[in-house]
mmCIF file of C-alpha atoms in Angstrom:
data_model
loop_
_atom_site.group_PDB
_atom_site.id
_atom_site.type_symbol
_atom_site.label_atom_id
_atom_site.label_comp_id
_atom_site.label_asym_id
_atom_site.label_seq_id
_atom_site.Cartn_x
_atom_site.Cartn_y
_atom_site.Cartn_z
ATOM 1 C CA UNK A 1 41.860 115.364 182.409
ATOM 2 C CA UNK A 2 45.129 114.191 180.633
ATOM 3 C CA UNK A 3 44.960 114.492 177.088
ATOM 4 C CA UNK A 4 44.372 111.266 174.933
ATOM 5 C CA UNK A 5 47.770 110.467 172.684
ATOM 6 C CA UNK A 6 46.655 110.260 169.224
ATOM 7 C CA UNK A 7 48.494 107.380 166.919
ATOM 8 C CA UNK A 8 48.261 107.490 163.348
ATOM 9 C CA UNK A 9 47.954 104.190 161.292
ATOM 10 C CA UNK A 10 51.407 103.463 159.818
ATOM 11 C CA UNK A 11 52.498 100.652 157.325
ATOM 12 C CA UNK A 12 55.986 99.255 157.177
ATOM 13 C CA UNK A 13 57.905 96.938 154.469
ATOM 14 C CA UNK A 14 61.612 96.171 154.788
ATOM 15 C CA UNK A 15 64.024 95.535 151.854
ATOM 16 C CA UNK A 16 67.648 94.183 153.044
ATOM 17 C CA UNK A 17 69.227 97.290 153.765
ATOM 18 C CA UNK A 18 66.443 99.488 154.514
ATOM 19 C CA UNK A 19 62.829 99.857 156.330
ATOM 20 C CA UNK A 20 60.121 101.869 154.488
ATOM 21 C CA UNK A 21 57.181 103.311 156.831
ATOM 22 C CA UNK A 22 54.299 105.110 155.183
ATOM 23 C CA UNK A 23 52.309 107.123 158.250
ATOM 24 C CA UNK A 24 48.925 107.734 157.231
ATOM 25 C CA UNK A 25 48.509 111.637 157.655
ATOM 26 C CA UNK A 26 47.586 114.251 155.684
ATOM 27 C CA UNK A 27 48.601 117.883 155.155
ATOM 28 C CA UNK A 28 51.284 117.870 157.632
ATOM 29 C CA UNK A 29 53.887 120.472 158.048
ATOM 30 C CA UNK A 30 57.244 120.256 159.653
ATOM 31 C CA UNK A 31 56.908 117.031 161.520
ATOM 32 C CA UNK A 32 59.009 116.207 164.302
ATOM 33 C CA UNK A 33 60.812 112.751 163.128
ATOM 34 C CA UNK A 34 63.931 111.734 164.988
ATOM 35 C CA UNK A 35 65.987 108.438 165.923
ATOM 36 C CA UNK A 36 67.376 107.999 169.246
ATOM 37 C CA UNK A 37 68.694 104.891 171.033
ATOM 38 C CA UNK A 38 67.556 102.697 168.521
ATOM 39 C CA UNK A 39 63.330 104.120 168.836
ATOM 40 C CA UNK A 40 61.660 106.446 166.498
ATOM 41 C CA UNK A 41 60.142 109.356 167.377
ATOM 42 C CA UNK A 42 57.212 110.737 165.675
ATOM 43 C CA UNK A 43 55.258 113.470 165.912
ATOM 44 C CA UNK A 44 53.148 116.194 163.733
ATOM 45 C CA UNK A 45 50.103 118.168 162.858
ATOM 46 C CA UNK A 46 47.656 116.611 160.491
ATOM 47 C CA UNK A 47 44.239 115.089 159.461
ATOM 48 C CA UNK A 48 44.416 111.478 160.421
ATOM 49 C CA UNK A 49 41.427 109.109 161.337
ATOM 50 C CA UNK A 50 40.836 111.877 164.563
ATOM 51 C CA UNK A 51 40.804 114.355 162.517
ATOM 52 C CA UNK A 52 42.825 117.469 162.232
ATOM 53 C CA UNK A 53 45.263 116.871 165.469
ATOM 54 C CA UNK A 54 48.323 116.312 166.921
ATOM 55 C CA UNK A 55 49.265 112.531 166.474
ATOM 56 C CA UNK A 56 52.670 110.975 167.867
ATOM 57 C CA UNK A 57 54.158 106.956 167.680
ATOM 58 C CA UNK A 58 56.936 105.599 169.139
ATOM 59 C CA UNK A 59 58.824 102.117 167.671
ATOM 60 C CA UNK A 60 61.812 100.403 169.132
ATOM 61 C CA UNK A 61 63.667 98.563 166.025
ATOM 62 C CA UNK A 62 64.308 95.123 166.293
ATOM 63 C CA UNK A 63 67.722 95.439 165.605
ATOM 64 C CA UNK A 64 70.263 98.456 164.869
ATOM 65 C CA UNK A 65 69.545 101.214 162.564
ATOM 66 C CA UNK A 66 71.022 103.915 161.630
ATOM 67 C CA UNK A 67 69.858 107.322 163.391
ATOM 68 C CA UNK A 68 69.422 109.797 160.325
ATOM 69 C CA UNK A 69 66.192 108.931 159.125
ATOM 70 C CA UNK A 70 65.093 110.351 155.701
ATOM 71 C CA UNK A 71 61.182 111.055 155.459
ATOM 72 C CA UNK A 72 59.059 112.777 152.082
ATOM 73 C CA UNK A 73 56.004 114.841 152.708
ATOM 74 C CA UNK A 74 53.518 113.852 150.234
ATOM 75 C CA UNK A 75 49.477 115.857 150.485
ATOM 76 C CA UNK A 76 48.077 112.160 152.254
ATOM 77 C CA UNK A 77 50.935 110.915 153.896
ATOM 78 C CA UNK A 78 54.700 110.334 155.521
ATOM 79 C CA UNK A 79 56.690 108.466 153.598
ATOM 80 C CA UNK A 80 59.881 107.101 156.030
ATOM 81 C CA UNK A 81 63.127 105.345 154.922
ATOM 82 C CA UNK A 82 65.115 104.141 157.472
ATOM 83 C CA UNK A 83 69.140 102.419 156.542
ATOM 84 C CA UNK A 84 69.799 99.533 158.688
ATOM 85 C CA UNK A 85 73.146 98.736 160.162
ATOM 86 C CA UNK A 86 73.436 95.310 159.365
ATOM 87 C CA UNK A 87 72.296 93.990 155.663
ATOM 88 C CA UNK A 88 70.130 91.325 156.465
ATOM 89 C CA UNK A 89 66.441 90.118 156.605
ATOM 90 C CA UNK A 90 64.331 91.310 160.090
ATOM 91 C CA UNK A 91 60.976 88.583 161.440
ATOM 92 C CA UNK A 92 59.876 91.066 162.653
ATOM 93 C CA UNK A 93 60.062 95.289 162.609
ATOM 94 C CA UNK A 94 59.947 96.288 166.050
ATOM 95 C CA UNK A 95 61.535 94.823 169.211
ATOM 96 C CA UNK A 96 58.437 93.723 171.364
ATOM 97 C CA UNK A 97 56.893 90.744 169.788
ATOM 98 C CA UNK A 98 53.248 91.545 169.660
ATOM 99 C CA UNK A 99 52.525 94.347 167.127
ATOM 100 C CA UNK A 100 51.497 97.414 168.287
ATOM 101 C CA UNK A 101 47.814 98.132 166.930
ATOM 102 C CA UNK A 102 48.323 101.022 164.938
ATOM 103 C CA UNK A 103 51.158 99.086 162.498
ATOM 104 C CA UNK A 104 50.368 97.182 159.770
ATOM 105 C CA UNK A 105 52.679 95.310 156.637
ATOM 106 C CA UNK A 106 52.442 98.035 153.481
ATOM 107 C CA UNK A 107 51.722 95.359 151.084
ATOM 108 C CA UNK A 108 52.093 97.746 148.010
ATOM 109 C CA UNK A 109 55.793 97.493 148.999
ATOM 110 C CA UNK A 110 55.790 94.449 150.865
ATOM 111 C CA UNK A 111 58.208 91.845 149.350
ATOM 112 C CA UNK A 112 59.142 88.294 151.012
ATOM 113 C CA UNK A 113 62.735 86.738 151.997
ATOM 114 C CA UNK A 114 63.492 85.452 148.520
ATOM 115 C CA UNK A 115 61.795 87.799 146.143
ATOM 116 C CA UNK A 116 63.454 91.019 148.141
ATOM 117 C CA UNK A 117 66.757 88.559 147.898
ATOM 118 C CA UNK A 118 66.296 88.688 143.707
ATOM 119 C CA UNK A 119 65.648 92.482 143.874
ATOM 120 C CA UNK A 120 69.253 92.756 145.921
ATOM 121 C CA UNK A 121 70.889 90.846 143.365
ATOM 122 C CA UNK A 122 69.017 92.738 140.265
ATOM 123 C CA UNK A 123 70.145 96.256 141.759
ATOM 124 C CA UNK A 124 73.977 95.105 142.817
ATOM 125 C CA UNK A 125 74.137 93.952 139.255
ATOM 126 C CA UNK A 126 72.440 97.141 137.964
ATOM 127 C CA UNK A 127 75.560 98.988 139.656
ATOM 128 C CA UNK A 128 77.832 96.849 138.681
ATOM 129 C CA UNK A 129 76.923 97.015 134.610
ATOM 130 C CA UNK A 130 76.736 100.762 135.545
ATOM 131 C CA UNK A 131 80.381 100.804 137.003
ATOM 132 C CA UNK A 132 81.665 98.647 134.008
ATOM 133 C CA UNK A 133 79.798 101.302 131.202
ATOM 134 C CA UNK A 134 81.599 104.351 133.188
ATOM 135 C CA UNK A 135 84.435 102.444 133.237
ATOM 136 C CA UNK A 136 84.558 101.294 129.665
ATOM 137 C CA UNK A 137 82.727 104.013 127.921
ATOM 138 C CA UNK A 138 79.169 103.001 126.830
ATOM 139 C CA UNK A 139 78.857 101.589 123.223
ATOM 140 C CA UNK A 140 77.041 104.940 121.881
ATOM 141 C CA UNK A 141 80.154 107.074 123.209
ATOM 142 C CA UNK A 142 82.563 104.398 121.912
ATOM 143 C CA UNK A 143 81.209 104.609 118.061
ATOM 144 C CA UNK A 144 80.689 108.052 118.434
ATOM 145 C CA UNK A 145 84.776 108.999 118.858
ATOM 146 C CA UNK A 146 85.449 106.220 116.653
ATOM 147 C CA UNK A 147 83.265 108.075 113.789
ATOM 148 C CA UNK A 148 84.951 111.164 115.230
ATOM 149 C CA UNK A 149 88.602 109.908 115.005
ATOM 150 C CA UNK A 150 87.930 108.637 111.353
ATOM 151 C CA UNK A 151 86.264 111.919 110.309
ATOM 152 C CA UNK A 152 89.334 113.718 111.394
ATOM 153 C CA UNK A 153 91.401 111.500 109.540
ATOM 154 C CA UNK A 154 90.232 111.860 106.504
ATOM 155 C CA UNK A 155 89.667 115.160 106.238
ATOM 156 C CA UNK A 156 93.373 115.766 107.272
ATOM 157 C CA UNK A 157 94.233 113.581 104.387
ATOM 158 C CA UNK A 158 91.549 114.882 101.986
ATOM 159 C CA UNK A 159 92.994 118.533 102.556
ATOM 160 C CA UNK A 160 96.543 117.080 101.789
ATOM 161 C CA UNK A 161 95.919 115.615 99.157
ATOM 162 C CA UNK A 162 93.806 118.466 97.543
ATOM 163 C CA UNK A 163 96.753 121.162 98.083
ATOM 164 C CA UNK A 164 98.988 118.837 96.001
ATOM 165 C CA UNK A 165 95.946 118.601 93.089
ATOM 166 C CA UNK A 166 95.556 122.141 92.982
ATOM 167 C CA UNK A 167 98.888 123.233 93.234
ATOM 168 C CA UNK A 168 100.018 120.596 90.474
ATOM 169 C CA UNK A 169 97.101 122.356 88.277
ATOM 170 C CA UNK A 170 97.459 125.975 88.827
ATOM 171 C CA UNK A 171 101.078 125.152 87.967
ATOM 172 C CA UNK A 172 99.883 123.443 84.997
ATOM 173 C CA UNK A 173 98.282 126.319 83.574
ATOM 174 C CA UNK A 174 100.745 128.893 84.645
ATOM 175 C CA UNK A 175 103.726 126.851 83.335
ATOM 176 C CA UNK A 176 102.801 124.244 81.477
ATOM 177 C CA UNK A 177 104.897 121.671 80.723
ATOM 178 C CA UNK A 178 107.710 123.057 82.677
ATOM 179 C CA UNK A 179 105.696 122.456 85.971
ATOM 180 C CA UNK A 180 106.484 118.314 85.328
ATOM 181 C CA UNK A 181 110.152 118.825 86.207
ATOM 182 C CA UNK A 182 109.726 120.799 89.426
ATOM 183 C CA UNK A 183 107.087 118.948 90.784
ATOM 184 C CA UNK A 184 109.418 116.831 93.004
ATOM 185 C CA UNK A 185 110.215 120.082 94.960
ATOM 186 C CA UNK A 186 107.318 121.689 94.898
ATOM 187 C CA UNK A 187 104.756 119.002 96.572
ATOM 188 C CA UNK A 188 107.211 116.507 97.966
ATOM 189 C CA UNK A 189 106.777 117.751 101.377
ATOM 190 C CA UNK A 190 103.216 117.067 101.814
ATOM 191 C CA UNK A 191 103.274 114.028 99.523
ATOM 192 C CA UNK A 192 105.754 113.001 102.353
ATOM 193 C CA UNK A 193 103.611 113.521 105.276
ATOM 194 C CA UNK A 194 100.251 112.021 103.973
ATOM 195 C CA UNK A 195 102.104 109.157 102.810
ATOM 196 C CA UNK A 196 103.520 108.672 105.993
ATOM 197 C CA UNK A 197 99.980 109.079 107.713
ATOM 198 C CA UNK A 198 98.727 106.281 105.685
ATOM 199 C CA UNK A 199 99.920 103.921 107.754
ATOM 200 C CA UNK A 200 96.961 104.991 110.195
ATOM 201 C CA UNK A 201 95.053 103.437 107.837
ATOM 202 C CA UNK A 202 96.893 99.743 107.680
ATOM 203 C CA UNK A 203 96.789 100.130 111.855
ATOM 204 C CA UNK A 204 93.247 100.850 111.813
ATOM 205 C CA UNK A 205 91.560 97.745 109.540
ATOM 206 C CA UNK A 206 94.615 95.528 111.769
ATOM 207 C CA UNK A 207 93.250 96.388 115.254
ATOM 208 C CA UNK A 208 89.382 96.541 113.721
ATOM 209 C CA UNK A 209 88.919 100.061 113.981
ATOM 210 C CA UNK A 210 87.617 99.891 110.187
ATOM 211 C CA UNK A 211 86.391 96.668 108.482
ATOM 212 C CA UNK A 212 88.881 96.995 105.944
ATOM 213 C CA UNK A 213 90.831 94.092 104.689
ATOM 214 C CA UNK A 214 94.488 94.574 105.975
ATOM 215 C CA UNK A 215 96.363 93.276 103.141
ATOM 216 C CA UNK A 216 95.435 95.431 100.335
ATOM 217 C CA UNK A 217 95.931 98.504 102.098
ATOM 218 C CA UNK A 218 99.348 96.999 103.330
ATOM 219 C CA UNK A 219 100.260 96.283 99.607
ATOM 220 C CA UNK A 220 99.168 100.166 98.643
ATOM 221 C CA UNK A 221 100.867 101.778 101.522
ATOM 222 C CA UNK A 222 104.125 99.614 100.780
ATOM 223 C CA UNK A 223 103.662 100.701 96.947
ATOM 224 C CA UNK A 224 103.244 103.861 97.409
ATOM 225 C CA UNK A 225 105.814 104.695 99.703
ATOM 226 C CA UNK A 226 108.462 102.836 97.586
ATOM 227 C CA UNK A 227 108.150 104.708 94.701
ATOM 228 C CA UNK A 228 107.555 107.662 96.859
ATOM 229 C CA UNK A 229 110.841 107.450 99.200
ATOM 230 C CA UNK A 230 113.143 104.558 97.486
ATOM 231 C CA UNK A 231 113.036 105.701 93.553
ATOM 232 C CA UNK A 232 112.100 109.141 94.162
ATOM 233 C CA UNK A 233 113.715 110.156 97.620
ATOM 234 C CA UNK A 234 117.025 108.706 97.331
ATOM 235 C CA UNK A 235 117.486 109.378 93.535
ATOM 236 C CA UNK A 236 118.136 113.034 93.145
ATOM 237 C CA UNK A 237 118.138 112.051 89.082
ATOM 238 C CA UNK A 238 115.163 110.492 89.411
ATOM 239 C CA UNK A 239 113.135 114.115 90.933
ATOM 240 C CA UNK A 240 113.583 116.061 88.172
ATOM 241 C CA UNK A 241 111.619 114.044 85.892
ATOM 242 C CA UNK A 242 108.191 114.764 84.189
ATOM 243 C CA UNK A 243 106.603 111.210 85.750
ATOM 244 C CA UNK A 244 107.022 112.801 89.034
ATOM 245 C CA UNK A 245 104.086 115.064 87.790
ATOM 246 C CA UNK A 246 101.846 112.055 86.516
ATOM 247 C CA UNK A 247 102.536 109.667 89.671
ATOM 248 C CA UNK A 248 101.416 112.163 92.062
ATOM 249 C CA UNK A 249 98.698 113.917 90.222
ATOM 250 C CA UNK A 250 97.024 110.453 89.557
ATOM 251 C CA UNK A 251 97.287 109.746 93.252
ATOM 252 C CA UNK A 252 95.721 113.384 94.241
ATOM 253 C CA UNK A 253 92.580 112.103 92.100
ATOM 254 C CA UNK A 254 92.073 109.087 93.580
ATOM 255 C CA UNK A 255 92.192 110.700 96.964
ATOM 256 C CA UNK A 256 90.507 113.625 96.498
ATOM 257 C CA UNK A 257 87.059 111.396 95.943
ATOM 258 C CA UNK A 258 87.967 108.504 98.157
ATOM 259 C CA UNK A 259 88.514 110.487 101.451
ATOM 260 C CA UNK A 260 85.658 112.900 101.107
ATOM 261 C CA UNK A 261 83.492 109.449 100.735
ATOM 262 C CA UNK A 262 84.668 108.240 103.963
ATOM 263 C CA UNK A 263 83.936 111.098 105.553
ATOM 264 C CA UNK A 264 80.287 111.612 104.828
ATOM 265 C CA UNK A 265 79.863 107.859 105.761
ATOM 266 C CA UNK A 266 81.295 108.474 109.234
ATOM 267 C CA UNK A 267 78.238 111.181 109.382
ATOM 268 C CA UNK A 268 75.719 107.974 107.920
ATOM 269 C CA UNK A 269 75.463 110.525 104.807
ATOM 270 C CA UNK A 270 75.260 109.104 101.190
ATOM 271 C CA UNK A 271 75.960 111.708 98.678
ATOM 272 C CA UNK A 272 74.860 109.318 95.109
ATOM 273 C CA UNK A 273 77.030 111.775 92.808
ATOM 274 C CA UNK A 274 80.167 111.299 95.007
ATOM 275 C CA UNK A 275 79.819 107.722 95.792
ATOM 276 C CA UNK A 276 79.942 107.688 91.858
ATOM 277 C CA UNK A 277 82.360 109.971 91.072
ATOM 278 C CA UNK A 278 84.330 107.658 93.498
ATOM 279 C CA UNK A 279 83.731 104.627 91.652
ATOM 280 C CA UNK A 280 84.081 105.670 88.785
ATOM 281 C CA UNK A 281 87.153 107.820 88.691
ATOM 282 C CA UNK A 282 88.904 104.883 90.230
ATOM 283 C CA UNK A 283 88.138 102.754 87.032
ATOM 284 C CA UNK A 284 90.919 104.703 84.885
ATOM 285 C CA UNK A 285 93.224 106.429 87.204
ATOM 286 C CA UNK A 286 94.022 103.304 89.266
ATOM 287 C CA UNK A 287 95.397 101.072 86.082
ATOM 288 C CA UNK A 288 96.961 104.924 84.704
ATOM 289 C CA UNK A 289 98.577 105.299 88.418
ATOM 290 C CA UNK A 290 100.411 101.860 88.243
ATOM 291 C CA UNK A 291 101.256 102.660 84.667
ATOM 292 C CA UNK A 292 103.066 106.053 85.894
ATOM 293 C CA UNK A 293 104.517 103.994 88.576
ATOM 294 C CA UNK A 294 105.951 101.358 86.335
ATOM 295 C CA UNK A 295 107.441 104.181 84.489
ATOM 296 C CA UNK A 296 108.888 105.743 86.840
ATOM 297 C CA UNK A 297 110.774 102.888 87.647
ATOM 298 C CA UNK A 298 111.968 101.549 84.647
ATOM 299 C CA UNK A 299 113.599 105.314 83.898
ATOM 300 C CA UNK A 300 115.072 104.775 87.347
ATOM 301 C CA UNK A 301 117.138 100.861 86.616
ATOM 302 C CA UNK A 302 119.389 102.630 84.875
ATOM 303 C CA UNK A 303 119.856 105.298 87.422
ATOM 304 C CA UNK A 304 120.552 102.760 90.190
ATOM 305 C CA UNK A 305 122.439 100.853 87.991
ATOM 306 C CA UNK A 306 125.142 103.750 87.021
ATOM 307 C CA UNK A 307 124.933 105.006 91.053
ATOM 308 C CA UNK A 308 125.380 101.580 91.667
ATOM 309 C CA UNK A 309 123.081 102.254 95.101
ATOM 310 C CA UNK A 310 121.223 99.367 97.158
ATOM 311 C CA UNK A 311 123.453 96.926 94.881
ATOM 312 C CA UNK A 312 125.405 94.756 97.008
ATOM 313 C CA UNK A 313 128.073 91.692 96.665
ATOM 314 C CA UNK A 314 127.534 88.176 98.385
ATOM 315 C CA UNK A 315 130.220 87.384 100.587
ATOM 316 C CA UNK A 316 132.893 84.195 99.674
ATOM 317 C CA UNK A 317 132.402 81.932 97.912
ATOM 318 C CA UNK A 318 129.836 83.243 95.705
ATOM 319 C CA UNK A 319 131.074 86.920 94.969
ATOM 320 C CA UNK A 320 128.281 87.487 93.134
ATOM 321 C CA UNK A 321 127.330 91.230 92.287
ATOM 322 C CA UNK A 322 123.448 91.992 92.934
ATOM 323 C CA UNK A 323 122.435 95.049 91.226
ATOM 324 C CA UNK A 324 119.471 96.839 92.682
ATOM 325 C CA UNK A 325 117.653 97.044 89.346
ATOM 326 C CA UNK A 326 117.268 92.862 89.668
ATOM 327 C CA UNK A 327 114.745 93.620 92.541
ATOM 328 C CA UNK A 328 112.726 96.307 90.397
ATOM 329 C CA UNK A 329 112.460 94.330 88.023
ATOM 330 C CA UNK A 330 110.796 92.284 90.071
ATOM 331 C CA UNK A 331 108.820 94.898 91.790
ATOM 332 C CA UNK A 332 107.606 95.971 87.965
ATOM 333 C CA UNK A 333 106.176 92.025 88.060
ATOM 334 C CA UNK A 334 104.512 91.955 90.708
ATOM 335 C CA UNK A 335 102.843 95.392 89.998
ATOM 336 C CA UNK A 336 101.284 94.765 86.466
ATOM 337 C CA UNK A 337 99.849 91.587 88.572
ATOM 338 C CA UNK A 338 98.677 93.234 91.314
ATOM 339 C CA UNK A 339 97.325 96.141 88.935
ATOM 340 C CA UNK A 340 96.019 93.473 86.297
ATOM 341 C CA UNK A 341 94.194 91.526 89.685
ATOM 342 C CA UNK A 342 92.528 94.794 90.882
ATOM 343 C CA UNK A 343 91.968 96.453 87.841
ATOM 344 C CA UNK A 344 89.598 93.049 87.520
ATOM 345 C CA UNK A 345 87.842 92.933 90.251
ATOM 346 C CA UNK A 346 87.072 96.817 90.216
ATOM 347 C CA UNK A 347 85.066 95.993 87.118
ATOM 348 C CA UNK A 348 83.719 93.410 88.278
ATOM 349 C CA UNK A 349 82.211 95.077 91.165
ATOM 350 C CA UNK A 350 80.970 97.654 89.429
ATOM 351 C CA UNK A 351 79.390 95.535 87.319
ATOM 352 C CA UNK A 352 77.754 93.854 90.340
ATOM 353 C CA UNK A 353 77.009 96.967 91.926
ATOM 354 C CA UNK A 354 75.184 98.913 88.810
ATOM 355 C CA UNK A 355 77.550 101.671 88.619
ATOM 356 C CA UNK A 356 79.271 100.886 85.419
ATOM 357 C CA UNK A 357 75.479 100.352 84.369
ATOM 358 C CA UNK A 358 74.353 103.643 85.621
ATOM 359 C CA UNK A 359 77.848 105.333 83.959
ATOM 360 C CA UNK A 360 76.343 103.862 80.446
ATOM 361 C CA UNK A 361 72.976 105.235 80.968
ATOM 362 C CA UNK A 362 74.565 108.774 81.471
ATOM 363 C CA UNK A 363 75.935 108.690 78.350
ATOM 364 C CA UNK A 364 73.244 107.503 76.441
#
């Protein structure tokens, strides 16, 4: 007597793309699942509604698939994914109209037309936000250089601008007041070069790197620098003076607190003493530093004026001589207003802020 064929009860659901059967079967062990001229092949060991047996299937797709099915052994059943050819929505799963007994929708997976239609376009745009982020960088990786990039920055400059402080006060103390007439040639070249990388900082509050307004860091940088390379570079007179000493020492000060505050807020670190000490040291050495600066070039007018450098005649008619000295003295203007307008509103922020309050308490 020919031996009964065994089926076991199998559920199917179908997405777009793909057809998901579950075969109910236990315990089974290297089943025998293959795809050949469009019909699946089935076949394996296990505890079905039989029993423990042999059970087999065979199902002829309604339309073309793809002949490498992928299956997942699981302790109570088959679980059978099978890529279509064509993206598009089957009636029906197999090619013979009436269903055979043993199949059945899996409604735990079973989606209609429209819903599985949503769940397309959910996962398409899913890949497509997950292309874009790759693409882009995601906004976690994108702060986290930018924090990076800033650290870096200012520790470059705080280290600059701490070899020109201590180097202008071991000097000091070695030499004392000899030290202000060498000071040109002593720190010049890395005065030079952090100067120079300020301009990072202009780029980085115009392109919205930082939130910095661009204008006063403009009008610093420009400051700076002219005094820097314009009354000191181009003036050998002008280096061998003792405000050399005061301009850039005042400047190390400033920076030797400011930078080291930016860089523990790139970390989200608040260290109270240094966000005081920043503050606070700014209060007097700002006003002092344009001071020095104004100094330095008032003893340069008649330096520029004897060299006769950057002066310049208009052409006919006028004939008119224009000393260089006219335009510092303008420059010397605009920088007791520009000190005098944020020498104001430092104090007024601190005010507002509580840290002139807390500097009174301290000394109390």
């Amino acid at each position: 007597m020919e031996n009964q064929v065994l089926t076991p009860h199998v559920y199917w659901a179908q997405r777009h793309r793909e057809l998901y059967l579950r075969v109910e079967l236990s315990d089974v062990q290297n089943p025998a699942i293959s795809i050949t001229e469009n019909v699946l092949h089935f076949k394996a060991q296990g505890h079905g509604a039989k029993g423990d047996n042999v059970y087999e299937f065979h199902l002829e797709f309604l339309d073309l698939v793809k002949p490498e099915p992928i299956y997942k052994l699981t302790q109570r059943q088959v679980n059978i994914t099978v890529q279509k050819k064509v993206s598009q929505w089957w009636e029906r799963l197999t090619k013979q109209e009436k269903r055979p007994l043993f199949l059945a929708p899996d409604f735990d997976r079973w989606l209609d037309e429209s819903d599985a239609e949503m769940e397309l376009r959910a996962k398409e745009e899913e890949r497509l936000n997950k292309l874009r982020l790759e693409s882009e960088g995601s906004p976690e990786t994108l702060a986290s250089l930018r924090k990076g990039y800033l650290f870096m920055y200012n520790l470059v400059q705080f280290l600059g601008f701490s070899w020109i402080f201590v180097n202008l006060t071991v000097r000091f103390f070695i030499l004392g007041k000899e030290s202000f007439y060498d000071t040109f040639h002593s720190v010049a070249d890395m005065m030079y070069f952090c100067q120079m990388l300020a301009v990072v900082e202009t780029i980085n509050a115009a392109i919205g790197v930082t939130k910095s307004p661009v204008m006063p860091s403009l009008i610093q940088l420009l400051g700076r620098n002219f005094i820097l390379f314009i009354i000191f570079g181009t003036m050998e007179e002008m280096q061998n003076k003792a405000v050399v000493f005061f301009v850039f020492y005042l400047w190390s000060i400033i920076e030797i607190f400011r930078y080291p505050f930016y860089m523990l807020a790139c970390l989200d670190m608040d260290w109270k003493v240094l966000t005081w000490l920043r503050y606070t040291v700014w209060i007097p050495t700002y006003p002092l530093g344009c001071l020095a600066e104004a100094v330095s070039v008032i003893q340069s007018i008649p330096v520029f004026n004897e060299t006769g450098r950057f002066s310049f005649t208009l052409p006919y008619p006028v004939k008119i001589k224009v000393r260089f000295s006219f335009f510092l003295q303008i420059y010397l203007i605009m920088l007791f207003l520009g000190c005098h307008g944020a020498g104001h509103r430092s104090w007024v922020f601190c005010l507002q802020s509580g840290w002139l309050n807390f500097h009174l308490q301290c000394h109390q």
